[in-house]
Short mmCIF file of C-alpha atoms and ligand atoms in Angstrom, two decimals:
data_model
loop_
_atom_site.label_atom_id
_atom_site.label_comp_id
_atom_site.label_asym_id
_atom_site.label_seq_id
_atom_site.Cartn_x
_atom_site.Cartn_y
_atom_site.Cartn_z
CA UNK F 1 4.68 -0.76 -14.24
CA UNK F 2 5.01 -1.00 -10.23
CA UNK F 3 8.60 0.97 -8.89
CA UNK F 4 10.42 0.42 -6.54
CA UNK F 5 9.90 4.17 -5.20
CA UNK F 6 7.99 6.42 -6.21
CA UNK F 7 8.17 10.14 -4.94
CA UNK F 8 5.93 11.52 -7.46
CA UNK F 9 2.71 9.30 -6.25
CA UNK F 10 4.15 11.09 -2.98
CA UNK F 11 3.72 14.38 -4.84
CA UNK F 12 0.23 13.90 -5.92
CA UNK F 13 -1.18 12.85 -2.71
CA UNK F 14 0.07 16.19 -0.77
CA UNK F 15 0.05 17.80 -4.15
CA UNK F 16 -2.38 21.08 -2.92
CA UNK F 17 -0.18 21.62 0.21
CA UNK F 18 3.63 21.45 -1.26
CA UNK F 19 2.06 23.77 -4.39
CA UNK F 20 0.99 26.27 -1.88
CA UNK F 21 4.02 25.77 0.43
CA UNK F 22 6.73 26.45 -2.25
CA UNK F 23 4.84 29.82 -4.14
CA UNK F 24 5.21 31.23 -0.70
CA UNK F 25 8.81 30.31 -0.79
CA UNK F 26 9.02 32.00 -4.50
CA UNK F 27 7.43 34.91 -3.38
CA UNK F 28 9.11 35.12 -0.23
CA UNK F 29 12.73 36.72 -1.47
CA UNK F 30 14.57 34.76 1.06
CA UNK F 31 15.48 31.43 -0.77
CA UNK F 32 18.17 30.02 1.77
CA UNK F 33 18.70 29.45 5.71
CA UNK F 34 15.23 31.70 6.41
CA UNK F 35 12.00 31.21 8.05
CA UNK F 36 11.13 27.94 6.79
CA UNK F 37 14.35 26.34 7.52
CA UNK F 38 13.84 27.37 11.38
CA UNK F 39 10.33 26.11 11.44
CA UNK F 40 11.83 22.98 10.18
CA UNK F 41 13.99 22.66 12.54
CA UNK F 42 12.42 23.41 15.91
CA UNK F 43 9.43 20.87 14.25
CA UNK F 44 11.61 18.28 13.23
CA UNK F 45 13.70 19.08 16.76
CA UNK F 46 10.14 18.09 18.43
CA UNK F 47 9.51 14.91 16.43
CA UNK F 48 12.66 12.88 16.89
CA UNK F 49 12.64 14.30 20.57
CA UNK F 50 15.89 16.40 20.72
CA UNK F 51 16.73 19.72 21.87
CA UNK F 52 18.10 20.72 18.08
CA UNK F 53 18.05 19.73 14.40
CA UNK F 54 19.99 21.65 12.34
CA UNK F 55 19.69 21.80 8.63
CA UNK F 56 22.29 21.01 5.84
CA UNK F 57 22.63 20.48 2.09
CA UNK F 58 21.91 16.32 1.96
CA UNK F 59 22.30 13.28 3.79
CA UNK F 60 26.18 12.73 3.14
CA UNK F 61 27.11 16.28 4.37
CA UNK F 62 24.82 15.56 7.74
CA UNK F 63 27.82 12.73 8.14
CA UNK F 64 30.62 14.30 7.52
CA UNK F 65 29.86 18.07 9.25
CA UNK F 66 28.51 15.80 12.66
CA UNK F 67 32.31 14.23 12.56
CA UNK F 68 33.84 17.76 12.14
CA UNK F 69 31.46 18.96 14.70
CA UNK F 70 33.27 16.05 16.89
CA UNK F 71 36.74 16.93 15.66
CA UNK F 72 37.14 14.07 13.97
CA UNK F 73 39.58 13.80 10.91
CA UNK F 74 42.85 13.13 9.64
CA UNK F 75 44.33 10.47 11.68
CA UNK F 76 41.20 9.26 13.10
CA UNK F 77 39.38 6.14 12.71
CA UNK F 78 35.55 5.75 12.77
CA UNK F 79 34.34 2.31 12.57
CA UNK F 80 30.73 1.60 10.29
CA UNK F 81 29.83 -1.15 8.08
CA UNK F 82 30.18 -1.90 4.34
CA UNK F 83 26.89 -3.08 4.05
CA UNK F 84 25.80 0.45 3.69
CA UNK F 85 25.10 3.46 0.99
CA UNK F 86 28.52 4.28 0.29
CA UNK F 87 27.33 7.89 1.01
CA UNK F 88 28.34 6.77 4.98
CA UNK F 89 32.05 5.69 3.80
CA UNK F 90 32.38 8.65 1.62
CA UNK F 91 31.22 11.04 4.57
CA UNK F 92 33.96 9.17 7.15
CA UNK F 93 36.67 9.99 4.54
CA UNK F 94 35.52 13.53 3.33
CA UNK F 95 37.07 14.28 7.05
CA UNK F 96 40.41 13.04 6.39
CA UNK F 97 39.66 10.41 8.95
CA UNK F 98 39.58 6.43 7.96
CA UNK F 99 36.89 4.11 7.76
CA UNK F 100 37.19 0.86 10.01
CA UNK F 101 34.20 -1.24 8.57
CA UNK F 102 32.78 -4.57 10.38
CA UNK F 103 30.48 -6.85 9.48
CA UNK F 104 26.67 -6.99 10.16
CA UNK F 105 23.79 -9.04 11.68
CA UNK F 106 22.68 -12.03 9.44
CA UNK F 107 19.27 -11.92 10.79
CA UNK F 108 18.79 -7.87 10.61
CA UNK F 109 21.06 -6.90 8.08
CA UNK F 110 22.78 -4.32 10.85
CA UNK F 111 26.41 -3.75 12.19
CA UNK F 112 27.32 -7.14 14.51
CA UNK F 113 28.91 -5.62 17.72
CA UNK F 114 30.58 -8.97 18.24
CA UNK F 115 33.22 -7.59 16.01
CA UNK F 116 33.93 -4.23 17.56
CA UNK F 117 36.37 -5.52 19.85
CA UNK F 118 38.49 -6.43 16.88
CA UNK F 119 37.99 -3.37 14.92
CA UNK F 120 38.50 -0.83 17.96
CA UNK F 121 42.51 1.17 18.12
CA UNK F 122 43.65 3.89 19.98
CA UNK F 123 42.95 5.78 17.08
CA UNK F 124 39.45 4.84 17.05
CA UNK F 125 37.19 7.89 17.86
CA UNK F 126 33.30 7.03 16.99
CA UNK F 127 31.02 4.49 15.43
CA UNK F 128 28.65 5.26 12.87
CA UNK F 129 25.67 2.98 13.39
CA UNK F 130 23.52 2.78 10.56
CA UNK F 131 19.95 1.75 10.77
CA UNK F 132 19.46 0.17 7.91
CA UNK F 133 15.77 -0.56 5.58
CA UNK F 134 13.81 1.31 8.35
CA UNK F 135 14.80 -0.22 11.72
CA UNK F 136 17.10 0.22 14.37
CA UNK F 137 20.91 -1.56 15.06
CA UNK F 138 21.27 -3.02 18.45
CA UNK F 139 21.66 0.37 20.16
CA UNK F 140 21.61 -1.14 23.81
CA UNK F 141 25.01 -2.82 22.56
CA UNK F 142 26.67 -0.12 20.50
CA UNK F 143 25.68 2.28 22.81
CA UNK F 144 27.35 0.22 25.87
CA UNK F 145 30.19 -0.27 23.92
CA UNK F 146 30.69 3.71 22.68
CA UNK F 147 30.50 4.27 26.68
CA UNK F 148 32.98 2.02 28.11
CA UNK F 149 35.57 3.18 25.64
CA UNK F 150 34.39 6.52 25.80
CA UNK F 151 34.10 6.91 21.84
CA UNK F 152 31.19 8.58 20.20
CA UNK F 153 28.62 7.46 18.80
CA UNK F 154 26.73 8.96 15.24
CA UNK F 155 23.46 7.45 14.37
CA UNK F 156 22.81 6.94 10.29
CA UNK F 157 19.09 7.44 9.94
CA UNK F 158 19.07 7.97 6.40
CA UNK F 159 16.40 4.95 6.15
CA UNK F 160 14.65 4.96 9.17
CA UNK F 161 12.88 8.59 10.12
CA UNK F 162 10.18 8.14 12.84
CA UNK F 163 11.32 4.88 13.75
CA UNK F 164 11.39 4.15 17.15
CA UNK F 165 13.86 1.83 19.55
CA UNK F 166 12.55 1.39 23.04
CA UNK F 167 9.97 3.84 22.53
CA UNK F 168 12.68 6.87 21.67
CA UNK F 169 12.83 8.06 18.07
CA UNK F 170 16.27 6.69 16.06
CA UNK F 171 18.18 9.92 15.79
CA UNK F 172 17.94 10.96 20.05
CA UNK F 173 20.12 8.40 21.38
CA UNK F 174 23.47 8.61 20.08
CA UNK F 175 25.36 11.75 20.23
CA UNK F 176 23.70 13.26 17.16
CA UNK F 177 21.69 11.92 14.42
CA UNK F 178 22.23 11.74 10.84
CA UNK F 179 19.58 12.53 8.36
CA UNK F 180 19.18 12.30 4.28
CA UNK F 181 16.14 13.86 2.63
CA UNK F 182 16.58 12.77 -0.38
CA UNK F 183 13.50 11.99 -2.54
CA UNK F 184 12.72 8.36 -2.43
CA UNK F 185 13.54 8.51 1.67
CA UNK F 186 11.19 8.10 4.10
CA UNK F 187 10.75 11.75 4.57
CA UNK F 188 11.74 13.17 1.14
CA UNK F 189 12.57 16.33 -0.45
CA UNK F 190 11.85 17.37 -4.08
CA UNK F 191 15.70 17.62 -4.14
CA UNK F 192 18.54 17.09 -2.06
CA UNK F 193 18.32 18.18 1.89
CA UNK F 194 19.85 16.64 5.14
CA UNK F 195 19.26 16.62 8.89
CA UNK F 196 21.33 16.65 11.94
CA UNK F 197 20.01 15.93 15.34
CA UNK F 198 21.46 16.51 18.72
CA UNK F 199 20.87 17.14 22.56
CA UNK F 200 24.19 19.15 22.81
CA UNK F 201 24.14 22.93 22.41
CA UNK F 202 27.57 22.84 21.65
CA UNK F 203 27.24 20.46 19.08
CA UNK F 204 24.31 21.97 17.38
CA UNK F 205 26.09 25.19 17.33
CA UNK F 206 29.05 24.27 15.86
CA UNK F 207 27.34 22.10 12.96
CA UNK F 208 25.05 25.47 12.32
CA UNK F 209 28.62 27.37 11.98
CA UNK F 210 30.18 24.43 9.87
CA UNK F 211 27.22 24.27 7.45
CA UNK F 212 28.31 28.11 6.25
CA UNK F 213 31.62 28.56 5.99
CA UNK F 214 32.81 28.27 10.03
CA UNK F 215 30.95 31.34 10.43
CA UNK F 216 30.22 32.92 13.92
CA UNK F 217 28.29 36.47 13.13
CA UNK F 218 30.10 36.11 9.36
CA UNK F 219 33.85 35.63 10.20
CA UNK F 220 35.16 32.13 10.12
CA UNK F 221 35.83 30.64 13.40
CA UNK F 222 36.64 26.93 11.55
CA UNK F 223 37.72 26.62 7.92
CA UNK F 224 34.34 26.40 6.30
CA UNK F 225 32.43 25.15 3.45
CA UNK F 226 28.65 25.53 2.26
CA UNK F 227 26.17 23.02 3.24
CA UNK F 228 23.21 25.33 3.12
CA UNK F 229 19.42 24.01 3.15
CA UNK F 230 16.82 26.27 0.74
CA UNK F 231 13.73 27.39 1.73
CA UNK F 232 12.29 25.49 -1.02
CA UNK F 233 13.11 22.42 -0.07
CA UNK F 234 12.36 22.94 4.00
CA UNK F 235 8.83 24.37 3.00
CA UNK F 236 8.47 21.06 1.34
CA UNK F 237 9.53 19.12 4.48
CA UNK F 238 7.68 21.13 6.44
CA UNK F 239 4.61 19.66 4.64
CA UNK F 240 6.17 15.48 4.17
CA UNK F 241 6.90 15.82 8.56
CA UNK F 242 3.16 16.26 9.42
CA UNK F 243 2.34 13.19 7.23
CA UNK F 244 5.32 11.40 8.04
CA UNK F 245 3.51 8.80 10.78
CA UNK F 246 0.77 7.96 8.65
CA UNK F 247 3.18 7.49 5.68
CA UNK F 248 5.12 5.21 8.09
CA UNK F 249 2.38 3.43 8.98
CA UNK F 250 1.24 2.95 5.37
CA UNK F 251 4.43 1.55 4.76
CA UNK F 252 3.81 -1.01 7.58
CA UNK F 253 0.19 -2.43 6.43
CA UNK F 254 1.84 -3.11 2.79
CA UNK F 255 4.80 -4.96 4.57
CA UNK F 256 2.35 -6.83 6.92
CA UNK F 257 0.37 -7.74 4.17
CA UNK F 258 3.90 -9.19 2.37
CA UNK F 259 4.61 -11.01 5.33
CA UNK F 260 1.19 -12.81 5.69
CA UNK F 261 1.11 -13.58 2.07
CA UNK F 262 4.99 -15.02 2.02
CA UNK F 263 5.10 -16.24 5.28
CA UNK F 264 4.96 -20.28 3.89
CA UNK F 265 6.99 -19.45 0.63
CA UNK F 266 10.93 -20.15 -0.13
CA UNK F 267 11.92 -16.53 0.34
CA UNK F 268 13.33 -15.14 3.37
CA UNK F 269 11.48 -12.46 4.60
CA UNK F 270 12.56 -9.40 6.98
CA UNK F 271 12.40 -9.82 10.61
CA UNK F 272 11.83 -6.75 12.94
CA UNK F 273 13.84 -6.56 16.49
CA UNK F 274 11.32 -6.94 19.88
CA UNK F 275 12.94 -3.50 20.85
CA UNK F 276 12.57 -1.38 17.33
CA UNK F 277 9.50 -0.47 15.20
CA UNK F 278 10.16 -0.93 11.34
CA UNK F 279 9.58 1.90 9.45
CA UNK F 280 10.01 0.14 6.17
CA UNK F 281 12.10 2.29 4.33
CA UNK F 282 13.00 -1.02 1.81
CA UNK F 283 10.81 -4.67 1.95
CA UNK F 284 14.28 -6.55 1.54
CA UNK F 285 14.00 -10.56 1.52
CA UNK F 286 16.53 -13.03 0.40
CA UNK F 287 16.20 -15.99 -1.63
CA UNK F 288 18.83 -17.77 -3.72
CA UNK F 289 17.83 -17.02 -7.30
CA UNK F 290 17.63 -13.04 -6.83
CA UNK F 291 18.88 -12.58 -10.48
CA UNK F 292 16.16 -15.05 -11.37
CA UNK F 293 13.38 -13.36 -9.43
CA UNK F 294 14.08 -10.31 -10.44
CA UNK F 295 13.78 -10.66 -14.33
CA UNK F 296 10.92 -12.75 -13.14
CA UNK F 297 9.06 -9.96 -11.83
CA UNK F 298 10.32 -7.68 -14.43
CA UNK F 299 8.60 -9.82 -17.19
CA UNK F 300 5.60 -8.72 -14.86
CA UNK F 301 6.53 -5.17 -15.04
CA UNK F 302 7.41 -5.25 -11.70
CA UNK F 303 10.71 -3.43 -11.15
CA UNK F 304 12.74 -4.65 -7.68
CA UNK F 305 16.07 -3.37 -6.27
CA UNK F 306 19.06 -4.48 -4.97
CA UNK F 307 20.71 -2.63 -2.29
CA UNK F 308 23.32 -3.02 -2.43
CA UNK F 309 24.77 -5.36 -5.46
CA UNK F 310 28.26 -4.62 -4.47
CA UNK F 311 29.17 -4.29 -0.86
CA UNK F 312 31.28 -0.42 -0.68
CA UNK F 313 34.85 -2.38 0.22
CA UNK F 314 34.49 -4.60 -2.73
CA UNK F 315 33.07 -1.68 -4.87
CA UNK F 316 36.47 -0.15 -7.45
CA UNK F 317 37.18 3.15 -5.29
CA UNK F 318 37.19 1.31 -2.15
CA UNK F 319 38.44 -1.89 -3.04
CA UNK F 320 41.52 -2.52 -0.80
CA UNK F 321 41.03 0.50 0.89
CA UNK F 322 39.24 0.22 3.71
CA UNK F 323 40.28 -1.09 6.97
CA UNK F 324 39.13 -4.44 8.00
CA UNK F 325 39.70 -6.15 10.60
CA UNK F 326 37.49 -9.17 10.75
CA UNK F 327 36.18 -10.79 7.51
CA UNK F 328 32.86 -9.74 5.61
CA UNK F 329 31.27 -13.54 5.47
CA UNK F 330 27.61 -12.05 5.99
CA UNK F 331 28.22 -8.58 4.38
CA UNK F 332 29.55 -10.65 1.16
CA UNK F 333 26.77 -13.54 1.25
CA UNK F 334 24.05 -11.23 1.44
CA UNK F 335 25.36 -9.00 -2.00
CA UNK F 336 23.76 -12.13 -3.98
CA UNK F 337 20.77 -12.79 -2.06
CA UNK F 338 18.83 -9.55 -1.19
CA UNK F 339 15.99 -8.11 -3.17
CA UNK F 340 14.27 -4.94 -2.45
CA UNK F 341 10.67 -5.62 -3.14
CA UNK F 342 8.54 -2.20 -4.13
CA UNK F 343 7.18 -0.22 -1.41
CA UNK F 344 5.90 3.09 -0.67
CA UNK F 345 3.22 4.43 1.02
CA UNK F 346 1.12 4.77 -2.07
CA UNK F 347 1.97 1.70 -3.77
CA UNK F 348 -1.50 0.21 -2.48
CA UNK F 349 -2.50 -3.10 -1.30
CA UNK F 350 -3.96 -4.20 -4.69
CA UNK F 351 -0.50 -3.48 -5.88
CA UNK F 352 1.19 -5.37 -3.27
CA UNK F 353 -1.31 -8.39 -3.85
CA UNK F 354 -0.25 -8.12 -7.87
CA UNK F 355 3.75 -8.33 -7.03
CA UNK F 356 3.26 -11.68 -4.05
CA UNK F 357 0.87 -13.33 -6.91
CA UNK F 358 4.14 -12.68 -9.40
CA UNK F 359 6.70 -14.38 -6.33
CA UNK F 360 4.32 -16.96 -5.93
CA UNK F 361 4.02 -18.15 -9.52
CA UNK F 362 8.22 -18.20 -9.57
CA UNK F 363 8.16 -20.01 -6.43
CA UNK F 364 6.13 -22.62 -7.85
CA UNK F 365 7.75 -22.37 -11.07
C1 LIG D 401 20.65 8.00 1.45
C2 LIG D 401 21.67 7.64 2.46
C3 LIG D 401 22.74 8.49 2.79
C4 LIG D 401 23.14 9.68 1.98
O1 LIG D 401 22.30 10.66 1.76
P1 LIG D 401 22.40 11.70 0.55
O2 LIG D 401 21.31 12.63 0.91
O3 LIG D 401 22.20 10.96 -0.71
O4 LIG D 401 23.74 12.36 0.62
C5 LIG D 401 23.58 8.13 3.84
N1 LIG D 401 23.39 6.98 4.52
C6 LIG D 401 22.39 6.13 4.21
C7 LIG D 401 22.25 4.88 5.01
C8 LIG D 401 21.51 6.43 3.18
O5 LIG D 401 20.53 5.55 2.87
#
């Protein structure tokens, strides 16, 4: 059977290192916010080229506690797109703000800033740009945009650690950066963690205090909750960040080698912008028959993905809900179309070579 993602061939191949990384955690006696959480984040600070990370429970809390950190909530609108984990939606309202969602990029699957002209009120206080599959959103745009009406701007790099966009890491250009860890993520804990990365002091510090209960030396100085990161899982991190690049790049031959295999074939494949690097979190192509394709390959024992079947404001909770202001043509097309193929950086091209044979023989089918 080939996955879709597979953290545990991740496992194996640093298996010596994370074994040895977490019995010193065990052993330790300091299980959460410690040691290995700092080293964490000054490393991770030094990666993505910012002046502080700051640890937190998961991906969705990263969201949500970089909005507080903004004082964003109730009565406050943040515009993102639909086309999205719904994690990002349900981090906009966990603030009491609302979410404003637009539609996205036919060619790169990422928020269209054509529409934010539309979508923009007085109550309007950020964007959260997600960079979606592994690459970056037209920052130059968003970013121009955020500045002239002097709004904020949160990057979602959930799917796209390490990649770059104009030769900065995703995650240093907005006013803070938005990271999941969770397992099957580019950089991936054995459990849930989350990043946030920022060049403000102010920022950083008030996202450390928000992550434990508003605390500023232990009394409350904002009413708090518990986002915590454990040692565990940082130790593990610790270990995934220095093999993050060549993972990336891993990730990268596989796709290349999809692309030169696919290139003449019915499928649309992914297309990478002149100004990002791909970091291939998903190998997402669209073709007509996706329902088709997919039990196709699963006759193979070849399981695919779909992300997303459901676009979040179409999805029950959200469904009339969230606040549109232009219509979801591209966002709604692509829910039929889009196939995740598998790929991680141990997946192998023989592996690769086994699922473009099984698209081939449907395509001629
Ligand atoms: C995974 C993901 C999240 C949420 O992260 P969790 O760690 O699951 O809370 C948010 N945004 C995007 C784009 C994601 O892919």
């Amino acid at each position: 059977m080939i996955a879709c993602a597979d953290p545990s061939a991740q496992f194996q191949s640093y298996q010596a290192e994370i074994e040895a990384a977490a019995l010193k955690v065990m052993r330790s006696n300091h299980y959460v916010l410690g040691l290995e959480v700092e080293a964490l984040e000054q490393e991770f600070a030094n990666y993505i080229g910012v002046s502080s990370a700051v640890g937190v429970a998961n991906g969705t809390d990263a969201i949500e506690l970089a909005l507080r950190s903004l004082d964003i909530g109730w009565g406050d609108e943040v515009i993102t797109v639909s086309h999205t984990a719904v994690a990002t939606i349900a981090a906009i309202e966990a603030t009491g703000a609302k979410a404003v969602i637009v539609d996205v990029e036919p060619k790169y699957f990422t928020l269209q800033p054509s529409q934010l002209t539309n979508a923009l009120t007085s109550d309007t206080k950020a964007i959260i740009a997600v960079h979606i599959y592994g690459q970056s959103v037209d920052l130059k745009s968003i970013s121009a945009f955020c500045k002239n009406n002097k709004i904020f701007l949160i990057e979602d790099v959930s799917q796209a650690h390490g990649a770059k966009y104009e030769g900065k890491r995703l995650g240093s250009i907005g006013d803070i950066g938005c990271f999941s860890c969770y397992p099957t993520k580019n950089l991936g804990a054995i459990g849930d963690a989350g990043l946030i990365t920022t060049n403000s002091k102010k920022l950083s510090k008030k996202v450390r205090m928000l992550r434990e209960y508003g605390w500023d030396k232990r009394i409350s100085q904002y009413p708090g909750r518990n986002s915590r990161l454990d040692e565990l899982q940082a130790a593990i991190l610790r270990v995934k960040l220095r093999h993050l690049d060549s993972d990336n790049s891993k990730r990268n031959k596989l796709a290349n080698h999809y692309i030169t295999e696919l290139v003449d074939s019915s499928i649309v494949l992914p297309q990478t912008r002149s100004e990002s690097t791909h970091v291939y979190h998903l190998f997402v192509v669209q073709v007509s028959n996706r329902n088709e394709l997919m039990d196709h390959l699963k006759s193979n024992n070849i399981l695919a993905g779909i992300h997303y079947p459901i676009p979040t404001h179409l999805q029950p909770a959200y469904l009339n809900r969230l606040i549109t202001s232009t219509d979801m043509k591209v966002t709604e097309t692509l829910a039929d179309r889009i196939l995740s193929l598998p790929i991680y950086p141990e997946l192998g091209i023989e592996n690769v070579q086994k699922v473009v044979t099984a698209v081939k023989c449907f395509n001629n089918s």
